[in-house]
Short mmCIF file of C-alpha atoms (C1' of nucleotides) in Angstrom, two decimals:
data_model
loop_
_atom_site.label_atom_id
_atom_site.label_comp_id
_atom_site.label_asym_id
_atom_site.label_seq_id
_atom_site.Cartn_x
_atom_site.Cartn_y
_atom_site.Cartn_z
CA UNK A 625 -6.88 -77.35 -67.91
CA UNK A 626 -10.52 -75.65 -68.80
CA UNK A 627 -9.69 -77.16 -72.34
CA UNK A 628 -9.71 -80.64 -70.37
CA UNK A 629 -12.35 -79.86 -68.41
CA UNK A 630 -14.81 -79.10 -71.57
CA UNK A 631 -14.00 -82.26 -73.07
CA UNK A 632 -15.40 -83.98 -69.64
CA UNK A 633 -18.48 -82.14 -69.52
CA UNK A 634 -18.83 -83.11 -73.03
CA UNK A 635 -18.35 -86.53 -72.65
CA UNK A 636 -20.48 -86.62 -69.52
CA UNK A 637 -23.21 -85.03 -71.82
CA UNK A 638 -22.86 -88.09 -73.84
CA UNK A 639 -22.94 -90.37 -71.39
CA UNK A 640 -26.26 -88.62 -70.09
CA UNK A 641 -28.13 -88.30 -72.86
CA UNK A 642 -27.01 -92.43 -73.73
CA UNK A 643 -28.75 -92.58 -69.77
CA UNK A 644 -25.62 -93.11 -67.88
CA UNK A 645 -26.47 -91.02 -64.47
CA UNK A 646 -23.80 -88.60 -63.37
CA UNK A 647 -22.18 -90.14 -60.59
CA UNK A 648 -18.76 -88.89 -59.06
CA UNK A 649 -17.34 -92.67 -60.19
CA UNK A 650 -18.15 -91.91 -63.55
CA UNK A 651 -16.74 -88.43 -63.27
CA UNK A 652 -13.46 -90.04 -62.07
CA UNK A 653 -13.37 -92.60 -64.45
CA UNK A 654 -13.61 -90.16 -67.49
CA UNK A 655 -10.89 -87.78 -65.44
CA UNK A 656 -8.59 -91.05 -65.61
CA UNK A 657 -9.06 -91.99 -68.80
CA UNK A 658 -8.20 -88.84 -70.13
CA UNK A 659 -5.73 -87.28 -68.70
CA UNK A 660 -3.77 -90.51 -69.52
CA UNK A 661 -1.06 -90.92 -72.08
CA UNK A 662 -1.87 -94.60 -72.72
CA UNK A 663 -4.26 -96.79 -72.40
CA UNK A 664 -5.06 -98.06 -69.15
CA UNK A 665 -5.50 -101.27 -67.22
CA UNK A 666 -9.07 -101.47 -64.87
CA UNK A 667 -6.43 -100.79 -61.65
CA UNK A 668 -4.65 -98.23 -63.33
CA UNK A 669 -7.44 -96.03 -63.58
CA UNK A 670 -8.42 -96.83 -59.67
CA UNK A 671 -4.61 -95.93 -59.03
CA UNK A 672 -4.47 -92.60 -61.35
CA UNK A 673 -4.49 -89.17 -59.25
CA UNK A 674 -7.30 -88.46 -61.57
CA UNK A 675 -9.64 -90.86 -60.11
CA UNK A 676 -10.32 -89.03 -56.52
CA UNK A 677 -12.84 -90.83 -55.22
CA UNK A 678 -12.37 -94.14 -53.81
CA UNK A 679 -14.59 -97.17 -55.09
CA UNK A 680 -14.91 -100.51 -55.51
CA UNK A 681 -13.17 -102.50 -58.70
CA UNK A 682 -16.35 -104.13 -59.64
CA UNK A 683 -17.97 -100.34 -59.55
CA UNK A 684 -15.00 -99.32 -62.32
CA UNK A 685 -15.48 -102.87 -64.10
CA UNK A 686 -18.88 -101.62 -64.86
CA UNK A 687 -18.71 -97.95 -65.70
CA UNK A 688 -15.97 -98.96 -68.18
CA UNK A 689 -17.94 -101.76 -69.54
CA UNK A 690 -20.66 -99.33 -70.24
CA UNK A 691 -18.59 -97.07 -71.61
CA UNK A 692 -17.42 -99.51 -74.05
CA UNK A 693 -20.94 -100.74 -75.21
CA UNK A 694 -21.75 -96.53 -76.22
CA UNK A 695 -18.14 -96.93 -77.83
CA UNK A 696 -17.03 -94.17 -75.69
CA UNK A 697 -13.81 -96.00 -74.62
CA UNK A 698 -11.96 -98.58 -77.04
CA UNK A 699 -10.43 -101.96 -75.41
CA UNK A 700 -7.42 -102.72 -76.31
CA UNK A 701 -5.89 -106.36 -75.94
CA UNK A 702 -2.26 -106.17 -75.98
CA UNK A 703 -0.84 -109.09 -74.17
CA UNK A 704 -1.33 -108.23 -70.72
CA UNK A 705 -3.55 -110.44 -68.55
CA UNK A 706 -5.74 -107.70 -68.04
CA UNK A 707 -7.35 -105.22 -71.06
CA UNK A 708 -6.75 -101.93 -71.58
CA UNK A 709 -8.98 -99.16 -72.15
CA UNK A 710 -8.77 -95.44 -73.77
CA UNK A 711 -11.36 -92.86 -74.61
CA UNK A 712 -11.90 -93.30 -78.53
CA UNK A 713 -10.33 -90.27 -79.68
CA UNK A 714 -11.10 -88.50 -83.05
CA UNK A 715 -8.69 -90.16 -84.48
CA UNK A 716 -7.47 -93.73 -84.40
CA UNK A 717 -4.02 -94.54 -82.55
CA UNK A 718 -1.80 -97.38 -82.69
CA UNK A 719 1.01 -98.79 -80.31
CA UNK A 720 4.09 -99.81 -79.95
CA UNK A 721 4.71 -103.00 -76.86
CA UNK A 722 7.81 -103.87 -75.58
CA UNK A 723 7.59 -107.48 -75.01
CA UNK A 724 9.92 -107.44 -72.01
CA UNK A 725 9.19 -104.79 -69.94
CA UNK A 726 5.62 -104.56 -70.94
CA UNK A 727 6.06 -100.54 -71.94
CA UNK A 728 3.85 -99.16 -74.58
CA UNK A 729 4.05 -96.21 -77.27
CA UNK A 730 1.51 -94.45 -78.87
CA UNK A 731 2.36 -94.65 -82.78
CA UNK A 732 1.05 -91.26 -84.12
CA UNK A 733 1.19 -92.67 -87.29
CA UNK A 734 -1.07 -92.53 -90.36
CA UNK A 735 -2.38 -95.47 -89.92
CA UNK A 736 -2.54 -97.43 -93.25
CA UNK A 737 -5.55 -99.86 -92.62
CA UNK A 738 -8.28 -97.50 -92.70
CA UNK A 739 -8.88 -97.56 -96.39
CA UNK A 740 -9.02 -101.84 -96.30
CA UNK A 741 -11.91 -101.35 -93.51
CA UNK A 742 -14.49 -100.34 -95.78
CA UNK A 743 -13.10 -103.04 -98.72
CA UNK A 744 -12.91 -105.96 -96.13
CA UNK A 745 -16.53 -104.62 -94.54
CA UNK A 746 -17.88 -105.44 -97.93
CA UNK A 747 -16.44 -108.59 -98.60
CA UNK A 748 -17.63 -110.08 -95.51
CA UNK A 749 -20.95 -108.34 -94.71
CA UNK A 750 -19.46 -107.21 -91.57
CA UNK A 751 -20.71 -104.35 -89.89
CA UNK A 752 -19.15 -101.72 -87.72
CA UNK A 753 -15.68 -102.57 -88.58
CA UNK A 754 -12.57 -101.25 -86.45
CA UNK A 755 -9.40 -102.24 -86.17
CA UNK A 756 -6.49 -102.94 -83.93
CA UNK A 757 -2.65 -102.97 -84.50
CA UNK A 758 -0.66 -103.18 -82.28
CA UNK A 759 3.55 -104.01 -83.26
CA UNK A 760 5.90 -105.66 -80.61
CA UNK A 761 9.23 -105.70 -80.11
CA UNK A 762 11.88 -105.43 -77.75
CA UNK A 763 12.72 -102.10 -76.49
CA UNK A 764 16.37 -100.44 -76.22
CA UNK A 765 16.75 -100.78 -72.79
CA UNK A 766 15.73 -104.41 -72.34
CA UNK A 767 18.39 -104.99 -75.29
CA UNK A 768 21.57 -106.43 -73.04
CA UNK S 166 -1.56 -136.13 -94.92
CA UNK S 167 2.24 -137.00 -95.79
CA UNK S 168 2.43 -133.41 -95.97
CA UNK S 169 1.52 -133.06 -92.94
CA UNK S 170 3.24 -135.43 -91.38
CA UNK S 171 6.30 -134.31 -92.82
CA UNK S 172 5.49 -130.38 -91.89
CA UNK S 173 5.17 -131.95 -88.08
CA UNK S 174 8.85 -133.57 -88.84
CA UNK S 175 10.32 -130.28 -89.68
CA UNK S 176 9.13 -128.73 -86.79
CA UNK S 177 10.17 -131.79 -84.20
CA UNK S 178 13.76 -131.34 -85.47
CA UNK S 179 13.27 -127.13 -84.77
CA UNK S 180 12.43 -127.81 -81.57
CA UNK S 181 14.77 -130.70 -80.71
CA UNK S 182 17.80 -128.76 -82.30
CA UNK S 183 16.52 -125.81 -79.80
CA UNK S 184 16.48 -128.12 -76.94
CA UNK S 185 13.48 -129.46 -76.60
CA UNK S 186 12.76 -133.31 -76.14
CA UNK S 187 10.29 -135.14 -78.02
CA UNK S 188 7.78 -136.31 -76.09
CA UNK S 189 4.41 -137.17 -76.84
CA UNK S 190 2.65 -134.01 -75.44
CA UNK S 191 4.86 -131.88 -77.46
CA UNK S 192 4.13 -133.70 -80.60
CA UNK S 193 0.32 -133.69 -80.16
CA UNK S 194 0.34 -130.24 -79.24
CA UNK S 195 2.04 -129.54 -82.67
CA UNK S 196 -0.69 -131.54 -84.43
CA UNK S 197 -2.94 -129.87 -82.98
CA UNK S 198 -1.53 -126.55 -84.05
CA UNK S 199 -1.05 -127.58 -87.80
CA UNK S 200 -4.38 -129.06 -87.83
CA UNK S 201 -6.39 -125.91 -87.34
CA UNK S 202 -7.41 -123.66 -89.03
CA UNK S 203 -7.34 -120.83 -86.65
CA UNK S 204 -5.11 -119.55 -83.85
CA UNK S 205 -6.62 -122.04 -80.72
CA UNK S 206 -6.65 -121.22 -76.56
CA UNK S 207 -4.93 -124.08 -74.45
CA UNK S 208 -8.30 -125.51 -74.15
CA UNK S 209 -9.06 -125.92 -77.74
CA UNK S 210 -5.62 -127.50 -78.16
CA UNK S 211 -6.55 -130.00 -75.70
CA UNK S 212 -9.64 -130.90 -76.62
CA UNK S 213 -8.52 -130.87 -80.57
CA UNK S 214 -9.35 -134.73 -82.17
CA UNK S 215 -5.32 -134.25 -83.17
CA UNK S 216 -4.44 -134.11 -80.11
CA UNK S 217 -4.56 -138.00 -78.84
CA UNK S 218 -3.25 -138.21 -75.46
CA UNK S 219 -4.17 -137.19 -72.48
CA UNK S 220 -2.18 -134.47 -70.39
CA UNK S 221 -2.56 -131.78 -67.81
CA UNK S 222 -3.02 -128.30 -68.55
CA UNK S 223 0.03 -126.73 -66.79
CA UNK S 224 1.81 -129.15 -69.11
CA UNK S 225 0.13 -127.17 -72.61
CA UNK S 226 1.03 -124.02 -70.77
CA UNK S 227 4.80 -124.87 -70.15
CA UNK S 228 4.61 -126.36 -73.84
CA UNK S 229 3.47 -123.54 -75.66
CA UNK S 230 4.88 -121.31 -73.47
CA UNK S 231 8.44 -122.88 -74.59
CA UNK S 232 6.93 -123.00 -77.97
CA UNK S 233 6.18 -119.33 -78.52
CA UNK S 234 9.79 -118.34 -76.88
CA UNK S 235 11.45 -120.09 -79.94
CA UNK S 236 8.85 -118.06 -82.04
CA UNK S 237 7.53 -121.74 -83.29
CA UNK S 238 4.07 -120.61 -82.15
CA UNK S 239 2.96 -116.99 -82.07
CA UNK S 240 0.50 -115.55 -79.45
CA UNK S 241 -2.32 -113.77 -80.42
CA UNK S 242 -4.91 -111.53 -78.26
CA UNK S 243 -7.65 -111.09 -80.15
CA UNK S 244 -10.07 -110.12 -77.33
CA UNK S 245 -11.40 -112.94 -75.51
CA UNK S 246 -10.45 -113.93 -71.78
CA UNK S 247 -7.91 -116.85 -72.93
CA UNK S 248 -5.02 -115.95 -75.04
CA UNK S 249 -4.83 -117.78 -78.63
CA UNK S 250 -1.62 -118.98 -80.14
CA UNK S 251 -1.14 -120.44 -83.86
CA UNK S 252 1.79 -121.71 -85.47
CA UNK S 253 4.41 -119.41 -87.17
CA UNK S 254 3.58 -119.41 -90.95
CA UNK S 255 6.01 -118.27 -92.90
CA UNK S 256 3.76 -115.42 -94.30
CA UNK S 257 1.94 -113.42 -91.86
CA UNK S 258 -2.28 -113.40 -91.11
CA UNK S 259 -4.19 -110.99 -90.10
CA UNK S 260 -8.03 -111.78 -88.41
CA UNK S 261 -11.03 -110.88 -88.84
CA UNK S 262 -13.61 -111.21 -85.70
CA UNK S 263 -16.97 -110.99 -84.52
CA UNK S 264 -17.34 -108.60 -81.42
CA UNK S 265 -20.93 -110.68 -80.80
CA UNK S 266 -20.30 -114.59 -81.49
CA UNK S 267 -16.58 -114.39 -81.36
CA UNK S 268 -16.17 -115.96 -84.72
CA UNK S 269 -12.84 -115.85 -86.17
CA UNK S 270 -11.89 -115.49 -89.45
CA UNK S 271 -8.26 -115.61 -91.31
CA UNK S 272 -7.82 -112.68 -94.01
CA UNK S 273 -4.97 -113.42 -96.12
CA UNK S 274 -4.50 -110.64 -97.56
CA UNK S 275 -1.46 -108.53 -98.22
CA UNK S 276 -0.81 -107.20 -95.36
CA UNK S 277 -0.17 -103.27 -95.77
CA UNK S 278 1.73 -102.52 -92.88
CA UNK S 279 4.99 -104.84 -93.67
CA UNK S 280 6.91 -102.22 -94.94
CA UNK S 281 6.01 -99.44 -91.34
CA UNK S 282 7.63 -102.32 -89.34
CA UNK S 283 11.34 -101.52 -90.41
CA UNK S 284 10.75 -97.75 -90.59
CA UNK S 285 9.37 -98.19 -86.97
CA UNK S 286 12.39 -100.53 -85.95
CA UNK S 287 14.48 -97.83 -86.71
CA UNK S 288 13.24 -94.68 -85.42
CA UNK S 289 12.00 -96.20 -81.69
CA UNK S 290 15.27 -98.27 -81.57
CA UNK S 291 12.90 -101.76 -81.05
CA UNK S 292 14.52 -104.70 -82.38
CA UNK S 293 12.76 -107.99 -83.55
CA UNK S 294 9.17 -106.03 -84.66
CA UNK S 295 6.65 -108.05 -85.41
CA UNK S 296 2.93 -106.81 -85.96
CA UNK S 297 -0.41 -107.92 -85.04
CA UNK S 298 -3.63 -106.65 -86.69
CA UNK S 299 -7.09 -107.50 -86.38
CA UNK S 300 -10.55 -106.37 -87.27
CA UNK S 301 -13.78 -105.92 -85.06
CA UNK S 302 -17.06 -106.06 -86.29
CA UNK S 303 -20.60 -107.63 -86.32
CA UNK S 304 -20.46 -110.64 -88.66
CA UNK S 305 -23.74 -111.26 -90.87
CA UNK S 306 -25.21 -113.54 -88.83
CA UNK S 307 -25.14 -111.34 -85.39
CA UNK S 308 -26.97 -108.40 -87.23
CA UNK S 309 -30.30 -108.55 -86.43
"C1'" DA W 1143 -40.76 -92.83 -56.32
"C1'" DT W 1144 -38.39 -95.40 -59.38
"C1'" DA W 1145 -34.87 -97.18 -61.60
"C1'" DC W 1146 -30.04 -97.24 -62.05
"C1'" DA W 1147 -25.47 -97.30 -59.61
"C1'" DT W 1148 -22.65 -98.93 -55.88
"C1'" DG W 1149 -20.37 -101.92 -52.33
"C1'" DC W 1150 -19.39 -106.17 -50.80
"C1'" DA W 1151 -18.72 -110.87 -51.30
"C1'" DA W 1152 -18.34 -114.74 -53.88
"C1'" DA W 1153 -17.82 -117.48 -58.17
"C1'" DC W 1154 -15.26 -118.06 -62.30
"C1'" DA W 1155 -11.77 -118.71 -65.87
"C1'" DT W 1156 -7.29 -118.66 -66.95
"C1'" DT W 1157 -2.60 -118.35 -66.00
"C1'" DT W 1158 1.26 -119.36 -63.24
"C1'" DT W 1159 4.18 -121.69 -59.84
"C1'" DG W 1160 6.17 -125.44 -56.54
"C1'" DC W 1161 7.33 -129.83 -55.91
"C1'" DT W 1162 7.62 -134.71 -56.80
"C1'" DT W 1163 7.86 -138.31 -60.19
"C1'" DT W 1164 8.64 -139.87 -64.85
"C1'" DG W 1165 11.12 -140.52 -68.96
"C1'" DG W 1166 14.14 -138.76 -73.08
"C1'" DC W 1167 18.77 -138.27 -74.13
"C1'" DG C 1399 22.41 -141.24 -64.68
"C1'" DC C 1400 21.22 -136.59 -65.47
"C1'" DC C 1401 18.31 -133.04 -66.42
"C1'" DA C 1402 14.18 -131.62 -68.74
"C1'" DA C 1403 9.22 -132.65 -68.89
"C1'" DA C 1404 4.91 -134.14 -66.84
"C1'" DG C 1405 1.48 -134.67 -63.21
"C1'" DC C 1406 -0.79 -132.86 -59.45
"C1'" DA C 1407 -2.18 -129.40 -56.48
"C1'" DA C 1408 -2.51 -124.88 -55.13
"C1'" DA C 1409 -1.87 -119.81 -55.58
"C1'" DA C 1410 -2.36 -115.78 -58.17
"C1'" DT C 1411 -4.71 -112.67 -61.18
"C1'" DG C 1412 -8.28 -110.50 -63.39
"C1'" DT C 1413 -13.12 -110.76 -64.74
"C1'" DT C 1414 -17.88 -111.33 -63.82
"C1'" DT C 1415 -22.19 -111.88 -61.20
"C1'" DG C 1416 -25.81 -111.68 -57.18
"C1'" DC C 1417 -27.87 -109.21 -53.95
"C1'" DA C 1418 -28.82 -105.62 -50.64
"C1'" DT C 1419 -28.34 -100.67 -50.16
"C1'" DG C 1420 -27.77 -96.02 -51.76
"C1'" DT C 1421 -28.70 -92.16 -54.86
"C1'" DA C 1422 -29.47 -89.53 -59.37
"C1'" DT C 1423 -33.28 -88.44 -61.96
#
DNA sequence: ATACATGCAAACATTTTGCTTTGGC
DNA sequence: GCCAAAGCAAAATGTTTGCATGTAT
């Protein structure tokens, strides 16, 4: 768990020196977000055991929308009401949806887009170009 | 426009052969779907110039809704609030959108990731894959 | 001491449902 | 005539903002 626990002081470096204060929501909120497996929903973070201190939703709306404008967390859409959030790891993941039961995968796959990012950033004067696949299906157990 | 009007025939008959009646609403709100250009929220399909009567929303929900379980339309999440849904083409697109204005644009291009989808089907045991991919960025205009 | 962060409450946008009436088959 | 579709209204859900208070720097 120290390797975990480097990786948050790390990240809470970041958010410092980007002039985030250090505040035990933002602590939790980083805890959350990466000790999950998947992305998570705004309540899902509130709800993980990771997040120990109790606080409001709007609190959480805003720490994670500030963590997305320094492009420390990603949003994800899938096709859930509400949008999904991860910490932007080194390297770029992709997912798998069960349209059914709403389940998701990470694909650890080498993801085959990256090398049309730079060609379609040229083409279309676009800057800071990421992507998002997602594939959806229907998983084995919702199959009956 | 006869081509059109004949593509809005073809898919009348899919969706009375599936069950569906033909009523006006359902045929506007295919208009309205073959006349853009770009996947469209509920809203947009109501306000569309194709679409030429008047009808509640609840009524476009329950109609695409329908719609997209006979895979006639196909959802898409980009990353705005409402969700946007375009017609089935026969060949798949892949978007291209502003993270600042919310611009949309339609990249047809070949779309790399075709040939992941069966290798995917088979080793998570997910039947009827289907893919969505888009790209983030800052469009020319918003960079400044 | 000064901003930034939080809690609380309320507004908002969109989706979703229940129930009655209308209209396609 | 029967059952699906539409209209209307309301609930549900998740996001977003305003303002007073608290707290990290």
């Amino acid at each position: 768990m120290s390797g975990e626990n480097i990786r948050i002081e790390d990240l809470l470096k970041e958010c410092s020196s980007s002039g985030l204060r250090r505040t035990a929501a933002l602590e939790a909120c980083l805890r959350a977000l990466a000790s999950a497996e998947q992305p998570m929903t705004l309540q899902q973070i509130a709800a993980s055991s990771a997040f120990d201190v109790s606080c409001d939703p709007a609190t959480i709306y805003r720490l994670v929308s500030r963590l997305e404008e320094r492009r420390i967390v990603r949003r994800i859409g899938f096709h859930s009401r509400a949008a999904h959030y991860c910490l932007r790891e080194s390297h770029h993941q992709d997912y798998l949806i069960c349209r059914d039961c709403g389940s998701v995968e990470v694909l650890d796959i080498a993801c085959p887009v990256e090398h049309l990012e730079k060609k379609i950033a040229q083409e279309s004067g676009f800057s800071d170009l990421e992507h998002e696949l997602e594939f959806f299906g229907r998983c084995a157990n919702c199959q009956d």
